Short mmCIF file of C-alpha atoms in Angstrom, two decimals:
data_model
loop_
_atom_site.label_atom_id
_atom_site.label_comp_id
_atom_site.label_asym_id
_atom_site.label_seq_id
_atom_site.Cartn_x
_atom_site.Cartn_y
_atom_site.Cartn_z
CA MET A 1 -74.38 12.30 39.34
CA ALA A 2 -73.53 12.59 35.59
CA ASP A 3 -74.87 9.55 33.41
CA LYS A 4 -71.89 7.44 31.91
CA HIS A 5 -73.02 5.05 29.35
CA LEU A 6 -70.16 4.38 27.21
CA SER A 7 -71.08 1.98 24.28
CA ASN A 8 -68.84 -1.07 23.61
CA TYR A 9 -70.39 -1.47 19.85
CA SER A 10 -70.02 2.07 19.08
CA MET A 11 -68.47 5.39 19.55
CA SER A 12 -71.76 6.55 21.22
CA PRO A 13 -72.40 9.00 23.20
CA TYR A 14 -69.77 11.72 21.45
CA LEU A 15 -69.30 15.21 21.36
CA GLY A 16 -70.53 16.89 18.08
CA ALA A 17 -73.81 17.85 16.62
CA ASP A 18 -72.43 16.73 13.14
CA ILE A 19 -71.48 13.10 14.52
CA ASP A 20 -74.36 10.71 14.64
CA PRO A 21 -72.45 7.58 16.71
CA THR A 22 -74.79 5.20 15.68
CA LEU A 23 -74.17 5.25 11.46
CA PRO A 24 -72.47 2.05 10.24
CA HIS A 25 -69.21 3.39 10.28
CA HIS A 26 -68.93 4.65 13.62
CA ARG A 27 -70.13 0.86 14.86
CA ALA A 28 -67.97 -2.09 15.61
CA GLN A 29 -67.09 -3.62 12.32
CA SER A 30 -65.65 -6.65 14.17
CA MET A 31 -66.14 -8.60 17.43
CA ASP A 32 -62.71 -7.79 18.68
CA GLN A 33 -62.97 -4.01 17.79
CA ILE A 34 -62.88 -1.56 20.96
CA PHE A 35 -63.95 1.92 21.32
CA LEU A 36 -61.50 4.34 23.65
CA PRO A 37 -62.00 5.22 26.35
CA ALA A 38 -63.73 2.22 27.31
CA GLN A 39 -66.29 2.30 30.41
CA ASN A 40 -63.64 1.09 33.08
CA GLN A 41 -60.68 2.51 31.75
CA TYR A 42 -58.01 4.31 33.67
CA PRO A 43 -56.28 6.29 33.62
CA VAL A 44 -58.49 8.32 31.41
CA TRP A 45 -58.08 11.58 30.02
CA TYR A 46 -60.78 14.16 30.93
CA PHE A 47 -61.21 17.65 29.15
CA PHE A 48 -62.36 20.53 31.87
CA TYR A 49 -63.38 23.97 30.37
CA GLY A 50 -65.38 25.59 33.56
CA THR A 51 -64.81 25.51 37.30
CA LEU A 52 -62.64 22.22 37.44
CA THR A 53 -60.10 24.42 35.42
CA ASP A 54 -59.32 25.86 38.76
CA PRO A 55 -56.03 23.59 40.09
CA GLU A 56 -57.09 24.20 43.51
CA ILE A 57 -60.74 23.48 43.32
CA LEU A 58 -59.91 20.07 41.31
CA ALA A 59 -57.52 19.11 43.97
CA ARG A 60 -60.07 19.84 46.37
CA LYS A 61 -63.00 17.90 45.10
CA LEU A 62 -60.60 14.80 44.44
CA SER A 63 -58.90 15.12 48.15
CA LEU A 64 -55.21 15.38 46.29
CA PRO A 65 -52.43 16.49 48.21
CA GLY A 66 -51.28 18.80 46.17
CA LEU A 67 -52.09 20.59 43.08
CA PRO A 68 -52.74 18.53 40.09
CA VAL A 69 -51.23 18.64 36.67
CA LEU A 70 -53.27 20.27 34.37
CA ARG A 71 -52.66 20.43 30.73
CA ARG A 72 -53.63 23.45 28.28
CA ALA A 73 -56.13 21.96 25.64
CA MET A 74 -59.02 22.09 23.42
CA VAL A 75 -61.79 19.71 21.65
CA LYS A 76 -63.84 19.98 18.69
CA GLY A 77 -67.39 19.42 17.91
CA GLY A 78 -68.98 21.21 21.01
CA ARG A 79 -69.81 25.13 22.13
CA ILE A 80 -69.65 27.05 25.39
CA ILE A 81 -73.28 28.33 26.81
CA MET A 82 -74.00 30.04 29.75
CA TRP A 83 -76.31 28.04 32.30
CA GLY A 84 -78.00 29.39 35.07
CA GLY A 85 -76.33 33.16 34.17
CA LYS A 86 -73.23 31.61 35.66
CA TYR A 87 -71.65 28.42 34.65
CA ASN A 88 -69.77 27.50 31.45
CA ALA A 89 -71.51 24.63 30.26
CA LEU A 90 -70.64 22.54 26.86
CA ILE A 91 -72.80 21.01 24.29
CA ASP A 92 -72.82 19.59 21.22
CA GLY A 93 -71.95 22.05 18.03
CA PRO A 94 -70.54 21.61 14.35
CA SER A 95 -67.65 19.30 13.56
CA SER A 96 -66.00 22.68 12.47
CA SER A 97 -66.57 24.46 15.67
CA ILE A 98 -63.48 24.56 18.77
CA VAL A 99 -63.68 25.10 22.31
CA ASP A 100 -60.32 25.93 23.48
CA GLY A 101 -59.12 27.76 26.36
CA GLY A 102 -59.67 24.18 28.45
CA TRP A 103 -57.40 22.15 30.42
CA ALA A 104 -56.71 17.98 30.14
CA TYR A 105 -56.39 16.36 33.22
CA GLU A 106 -55.70 12.27 33.25
CA VAL A 107 -57.88 11.25 35.88
CA ARG A 108 -56.25 8.00 37.47
CA SER A 109 -58.60 5.95 38.85
CA GLU A 110 -62.71 5.17 39.33
CA GLU A 111 -63.35 6.86 42.45
CA GLU A 112 -61.39 10.07 41.42
CA GLU A 113 -64.00 10.02 38.27
CA GLU A 114 -67.08 9.05 40.60
CA GLN A 115 -66.38 12.61 42.71
CA LEU A 116 -66.16 14.34 39.16
CA ARG A 117 -69.27 13.10 38.26
CA TYR A 118 -71.11 13.83 41.64
CA TYR A 119 -69.60 17.10 41.59
CA GLU A 120 -71.01 17.46 37.99
CA THR A 121 -74.72 16.83 38.76
CA ASP A 122 -77.37 15.23 36.74
CA GLN A 123 -77.60 18.25 34.64
CA TYR A 124 -74.31 16.59 32.60
CA GLU A 125 -73.39 13.20 31.14
CA VAL A 126 -69.96 11.73 30.01
CA VAL A 127 -69.57 11.67 26.54
CA ARG A 128 -66.05 10.60 24.56
CA CYS A 129 -64.26 13.20 22.12
CA GLU A 130 -60.72 13.85 20.86
CA ILE A 131 -58.39 16.07 23.31
CA HIS A 132 -56.26 18.26 21.70
CA ILE A 133 -52.99 18.68 23.98
CA VAL A 134 -51.95 22.38 22.99
CA ASP A 135 -48.09 22.00 24.00
CA SER A 136 -47.05 18.48 22.77
CA GLY A 137 -49.45 18.36 19.72
CA ASP A 138 -51.14 15.61 21.19
CA ILE A 139 -54.62 14.36 20.25
CA VAL A 140 -55.75 11.52 22.95
CA LYS A 141 -59.22 9.95 23.00
CA GLY A 142 -60.74 11.26 26.26
CA LEU A 143 -64.14 12.15 27.93
CA THR A 144 -65.90 15.32 28.96
CA PHE A 145 -68.74 16.31 30.48
CA ARG A 146 -71.45 17.51 28.00
CA PHE A 147 -74.68 19.73 29.25
CA ILE A 148 -77.89 17.72 28.93
CA ASP A 149 -79.48 20.98 27.27
CA ASN A 150 -83.22 20.64 28.05
#
């Protein structure tokens, strides 16, 4: 299962090679500061860039009664590589890099998220990111699966 350990005290872990989430300006400045999304926050937006962008695959993995509503999206600070010669894998990139052609989905529950984490396996980890929703122009604080590049 993909690892998920979101810090309460910093923005860590976060997508992007140029961002050190442990630096003071990325850490909590007061005891009541909350970093979003929180570890157990639902619903929560996820950015997908590979097989999970297929509504039929996503519906099957989540046991949904119908097709999910996906929104065209992009994230900054990452880049896509090929893993195993056939799988897209998101890794850290410079803050200027943009991964477009992805989709956002609002995960409704811990159970849905757990199914996705099992699907992605321990080769990935859940990290925070800003998701840019293309059709509305909205930017939401969300999560994505980052490949653990050995």
